[in-house]
């Protein structure tokens, strides 16, 4: 209850909106300049295919409802992949909280394949397939292909030796938030496709964005909170560039509406990672913005902020 009360209060900006937005955009400019310096001469990640057995992934790790959907689409001749955080969790030997599926089938073909299935969403439609008591989310390369790919003046070169299928997969991975979420797993060929260097970052226990972090967080400021949640839940560190941008753009989360902020905070404080999440929020100055009552409690009990030295060099690769 204390969390909810503090959160409701914190959703009101602590300064006039115009001043807030000026501060955000000034931070954005500073972050972009800093990241451009860091990124100069940075080599793109080498894309790789991994045998899933090498990464310790077996079919038994995939939940039954997910296998039902995968097999149903595969039996119709469509390609199907697991994507995003579930692939990351399988590599880490963690049980995914959900499995996201993408297929070469169009959504209307997915709906025809399963008895209990409906298409949801207007702007970015997906299918909800009901299996037992579970709802499986299935997206299509056809609908994901209509989304713009990071229209922020960035240049992403297609990987060398990238055929047409690789190009489809690569473009989809570009739309994801962090390298460790930019993985795609074909459970039939037993291959994990890694176009963004995600496996290497999993091995380094590092959270970093796909592309320059400043652009990524400007594109979607909710990614700042997702970065905190993922790092807290997995015990991962931030890449220096990602940490710089979280610090510089922290106030931009106030642009999110109250419902979205509450949802993100509920996710963050669940799954046994509440303490780690609060400590990271405090470390980056986000607790003052989102939960000022809890931040004041930290101050009263002698906690010291650790963001005075630039970007926590003892904690970041």
Short mmCIF file of N, CA, C and O in Angstrom, two decimals, residues 193-255:
data_model
loop_
_atom_site.label_atom_id
_atom_site.label_comp_id
_atom_site.label_asym_id
_atom_site.label_seq_id
_atom_site.Cartn_x
_atom_site.Cartn_y
_atom_site.Cartn_z
N UNK A 193 19.77 -17.76 -33.67
CA UNK A 193 20.33 -16.71 -34.53
C UNK A 193 20.60 -15.47 -33.67
O UNK A 193 19.71 -14.98 -32.97
N UNK A 194 21.82 -14.99 -33.76
CA UNK A 194 22.25 -13.86 -32.93
C UNK A 194 22.89 -12.81 -33.83
O UNK A 194 24.07 -12.89 -34.18
N UNK A 195 22.10 -11.81 -34.21
CA UNK A 195 22.57 -10.75 -35.09
C UNK A 195 23.08 -9.54 -34.32
O UNK A 195 23.66 -8.64 -34.91
N UNK A 196 22.82 -9.48 -33.02
CA UNK A 196 23.10 -8.29 -32.24
C UNK A 196 24.17 -8.49 -31.16
O UNK A 196 24.40 -7.60 -30.35
N UNK A 197 24.79 -9.64 -31.12
CA UNK A 197 25.79 -9.91 -30.08
C UNK A 197 25.19 -10.23 -28.74
O UNK A 197 25.84 -10.04 -27.70
N UNK A 198 23.96 -10.74 -28.73
CA UNK A 198 23.26 -11.00 -27.47
C UNK A 198 23.87 -12.12 -26.65
O UNK A 198 23.93 -12.03 -25.42
N UNK A 199 24.32 -13.19 -27.30
CA UNK A 199 24.89 -14.31 -26.56
C UNK A 199 26.15 -13.87 -25.83
O UNK A 199 26.37 -14.22 -24.66
N UNK A 200 26.97 -13.07 -26.50
CA UNK A 200 28.19 -12.57 -25.86
C UNK A 200 27.85 -11.71 -24.65
O UNK A 200 28.51 -11.81 -23.60
N UNK A 201 26.81 -10.88 -24.76
CA UNK A 201 26.43 -10.03 -23.63
C UNK A 201 25.80 -10.85 -22.50
O UNK A 201 25.95 -10.49 -21.32
N UNK A 202 25.11 -11.94 -22.83
CA UNK A 202 24.61 -12.83 -21.79
C UNK A 202 25.78 -13.42 -21.02
O UNK A 202 25.77 -13.49 -19.78
N UNK A 203 26.79 -13.84 -21.75
CA UNK A 203 27.97 -14.42 -21.09
C UNK A 203 28.71 -13.40 -20.24
O UNK A 203 29.31 -13.75 -19.23
N UNK A 204 28.65 -12.14 -20.64
CA UNK A 204 29.29 -11.06 -19.87
C UNK A 204 28.37 -10.50 -18.80
O UNK A 204 28.77 -9.60 -18.05
N UNK A 205 27.12 -11.01 -18.74
CA UNK A 205 26.12 -10.51 -17.79
C UNK A 205 25.94 -9.01 -17.94
O UNK A 205 25.99 -8.24 -16.97
N UNK A 206 25.71 -8.57 -19.18
CA UNK A 206 25.65 -7.14 -19.47
C UNK A 206 24.35 -6.79 -20.18
O UNK A 206 23.91 -7.50 -21.09
N UNK A 207 23.73 -5.70 -19.77
CA UNK A 207 22.55 -5.14 -20.44
C UNK A 207 22.99 -3.94 -21.25
O UNK A 207 23.51 -2.97 -20.68
N UNK A 208 22.80 -3.99 -22.57
CA UNK A 208 23.04 -2.82 -23.40
C UNK A 208 22.07 -2.81 -24.57
O UNK A 208 21.58 -3.86 -25.00
N UNK A 209 21.80 -1.63 -25.05
CA UNK A 209 20.78 -1.46 -26.07
C UNK A 209 21.28 -1.89 -27.43
O UNK A 209 22.47 -2.00 -27.67
N UNK A 210 20.31 -2.14 -28.34
CA UNK A 210 20.62 -2.37 -29.74
C UNK A 210 20.74 -0.99 -30.39
O UNK A 210 19.79 -0.23 -30.43
N UNK A 211 21.91 -0.67 -30.86
CA UNK A 211 22.14 0.68 -31.36
C UNK A 211 22.46 1.62 -30.22
O UNK A 211 22.44 1.25 -29.03
N UNK A 212 22.78 2.88 -30.51
CA UNK A 212 23.11 3.85 -29.46
C UNK A 212 22.01 3.98 -28.43
O UNK A 212 20.84 4.14 -28.76
N UNK A 213 22.38 3.91 -27.16
CA UNK A 213 21.40 3.90 -26.08
C UNK A 213 20.57 5.18 -26.05
O UNK A 213 19.38 5.15 -25.75
N UNK A 214 21.19 6.32 -26.33
CA UNK A 214 20.45 7.59 -26.28
C UNK A 214 19.29 7.57 -27.26
O UNK A 214 18.17 7.95 -26.92
N UNK A 215 19.53 7.10 -28.49
CA UNK A 215 18.47 7.02 -29.48
C UNK A 215 17.39 6.03 -29.04
O UNK A 215 16.20 6.27 -29.20
N UNK A 216 17.82 4.89 -28.51
CA UNK A 216 16.87 3.87 -28.10
C UNK A 216 15.93 4.38 -27.01
O UNK A 216 14.72 4.16 -27.06
N UNK A 217 16.47 5.10 -26.02
CA UNK A 217 15.65 5.59 -24.92
C UNK A 217 14.80 6.79 -25.33
O UNK A 217 13.74 7.02 -24.76
N UNK A 218 15.27 7.58 -26.31
CA UNK A 218 14.43 8.65 -26.83
C UNK A 218 13.26 8.05 -27.60
O UNK A 218 12.12 8.53 -27.50
N UNK A 219 13.54 6.99 -28.35
CA UNK A 219 12.49 6.33 -29.12
C UNK A 219 11.40 5.77 -28.21
O UNK A 219 10.22 5.85 -28.51
N UNK A 220 11.80 5.20 -27.07
CA UNK A 220 10.84 4.63 -26.12
C UNK A 220 11.44 4.76 -24.72
O UNK A 220 12.29 3.95 -24.32
N UNK A 221 10.98 5.78 -23.97
CA UNK A 221 11.58 6.01 -22.65
C UNK A 221 11.24 4.91 -21.66
O UNK A 221 11.91 4.77 -20.63
N UNK A 222 10.21 4.09 -21.94
CA UNK A 222 9.90 2.97 -21.05
C UNK A 222 11.03 1.95 -21.02
O UNK A 222 11.14 1.15 -20.08
N UNK A 223 11.88 1.99 -22.03
CA UNK A 223 13.02 1.06 -22.05
C UNK A 223 13.97 1.32 -20.89
O UNK A 223 14.70 0.42 -20.46
N UNK A 224 13.99 2.54 -20.38
CA UNK A 224 14.81 2.84 -19.21
C UNK A 224 14.38 1.97 -18.04
O UNK A 224 15.20 1.37 -17.34
N UNK A 225 13.07 1.89 -17.83
CA UNK A 225 12.55 1.10 -16.72
C UNK A 225 12.72 -0.40 -16.99
O UNK A 225 12.99 -1.17 -16.06
N UNK A 226 12.57 -0.81 -18.25
CA UNK A 226 12.80 -2.23 -18.58
C UNK A 226 14.26 -2.61 -18.36
O UNK A 226 14.56 -3.71 -17.92
N UNK A 227 15.16 -1.69 -18.68
CA UNK A 227 16.59 -1.96 -18.46
C UNK A 227 16.87 -2.20 -16.97
O UNK A 227 17.58 -3.14 -16.60
N UNK A 228 16.29 -1.35 -16.12
CA UNK A 228 16.44 -1.51 -14.68
C UNK A 228 15.87 -2.85 -14.24
O UNK A 228 16.49 -3.60 -13.46
N UNK A 229 14.67 -3.17 -14.73
CA UNK A 229 14.01 -4.42 -14.33
C UNK A 229 14.83 -5.64 -14.72
O UNK A 229 15.01 -6.56 -13.92
N UNK A 230 15.31 -5.65 -15.95
CA UNK A 230 16.07 -6.81 -16.43
C UNK A 230 17.37 -6.96 -15.65
O UNK A 230 17.74 -8.06 -15.22
N UNK A 231 18.09 -5.85 -15.46
CA UNK A 231 19.36 -5.91 -14.72
C UNK A 231 19.13 -6.40 -13.30
O UNK A 231 19.91 -7.22 -12.77
N UNK A 232 18.07 -5.92 -12.66
CA UNK A 232 17.78 -6.32 -11.28
C UNK A 232 17.39 -7.79 -11.21
O UNK A 232 17.86 -8.53 -10.33
N UNK A 233 16.56 -8.22 -12.12
CA UNK A 233 16.05 -9.60 -12.08
C UNK A 233 17.14 -10.61 -12.39
O UNK A 233 17.19 -11.70 -11.79
N UNK A 234 18.04 -10.26 -13.31
CA UNK A 234 19.08 -11.21 -13.73
C UNK A 234 20.40 -11.02 -12.99
O UNK A 234 21.29 -11.86 -13.11
N UNK A 235 20.53 -9.92 -12.26
CA UNK A 235 21.80 -9.64 -11.62
C UNK A 235 22.86 -9.21 -12.62
O UNK A 235 24.05 -9.43 -12.41
N UNK A 236 22.43 -8.57 -13.73
CA UNK A 236 23.34 -8.12 -14.78
C UNK A 236 23.80 -6.69 -14.51
O UNK A 236 23.19 -5.95 -13.75
N UNK A 237 24.90 -6.31 -15.17
CA UNK A 237 25.40 -4.95 -15.12
C UNK A 237 25.01 -4.22 -16.41
O UNK A 237 24.58 -4.84 -17.37
N UNK A 238 25.20 -2.91 -16.41
CA UNK A 238 24.94 -2.11 -17.61
C UNK A 238 26.25 -1.85 -18.35
O UNK A 238 27.28 -1.60 -17.72
N UNK A 239 26.17 -1.86 -19.68
CA UNK A 239 27.26 -1.32 -20.46
C UNK A 239 27.39 0.16 -20.18
O UNK A 239 26.42 0.83 -19.80
N UNK A 240 28.60 0.71 -20.33
CA UNK A 240 28.83 2.11 -19.96
C UNK A 240 27.92 3.05 -20.73
O UNK A 240 27.34 3.98 -20.16
N UNK A 241 27.76 2.81 -22.03
CA UNK A 241 26.91 3.69 -22.84
C UNK A 241 25.48 3.69 -22.34
O UNK A 241 24.82 4.73 -22.24
N UNK A 242 24.97 2.50 -22.01
CA UNK A 242 23.59 2.37 -21.52
C UNK A 242 23.44 3.08 -20.18
O UNK A 242 22.45 3.78 -19.94
N UNK A 243 24.43 2.93 -19.30
CA UNK A 243 24.37 3.60 -18.00
C UNK A 243 24.39 5.12 -18.15
O UNK A 243 23.64 5.84 -17.48
N UNK A 244 25.23 5.63 -19.04
CA UNK A 244 25.27 7.07 -19.28
C UNK A 244 23.91 7.60 -19.70
O UNK A 244 23.44 8.64 -19.22
N UNK A 245 23.27 6.89 -20.61
CA UNK A 245 21.99 7.36 -21.15
C UNK A 245 20.86 7.23 -20.14
O UNK A 245 19.97 8.08 -20.09
N UNK A 246 20.87 6.18 -19.33
CA UNK A 246 19.86 6.07 -18.28
C UNK A 246 19.96 7.26 -17.34
O UNK A 246 18.96 7.88 -16.96
N UNK A 247 21.18 7.61 -16.96
CA UNK A 247 21.39 8.74 -16.05
C UNK A 247 20.94 10.05 -16.70
O UNK A 247 20.22 10.85 -16.09
N UNK A 248 21.37 10.29 -17.93
CA UNK A 248 21.07 11.56 -18.58
C UNK A 248 19.60 11.72 -18.94
O UNK A 248 19.08 12.84 -18.98
N UNK A 249 18.92 10.62 -19.21
CA UNK A 249 17.53 10.69 -19.69
C UNK A 249 16.53 10.21 -18.65
O UNK A 249 15.37 9.96 -18.99
N UNK A 250 16.94 10.08 -17.40
CA UNK A 250 16.06 9.49 -16.38
C UNK A 250 14.74 10.26 -16.25
O UNK A 250 13.68 9.65 -16.09
N UNK A 251 14.78 11.59 -16.34
CA UNK A 251 13.55 12.37 -16.15
C UNK A 251 12.55 12.18 -17.29
O UNK A 251 11.38 12.53 -17.15
N UNK A 252 12.98 11.61 -18.41
CA UNK A 252 12.06 11.43 -19.53
C UNK A 252 10.96 10.42 -19.23
O UNK A 252 9.94 10.40 -19.91
N UNK A 253 11.14 9.58 -18.19
CA UNK A 253 10.10 8.60 -17.87
C UNK A 253 8.81 9.29 -17.43
O UNK A 253 7.73 8.67 -17.45
N UNK A 254 8.89 10.57 -17.04
CA UNK A 254 7.68 11.30 -16.65
C UNK A 254 6.74 11.53 -17.83
O UNK A 254 5.59 11.92 -17.64
N UNK A 255 7.21 11.29 -19.04
CA UNK A 255 6.33 11.41 -20.20
C UNK A 255 5.35 10.24 -20.30
O UNK A 255 4.36 10.31 -21.02
#
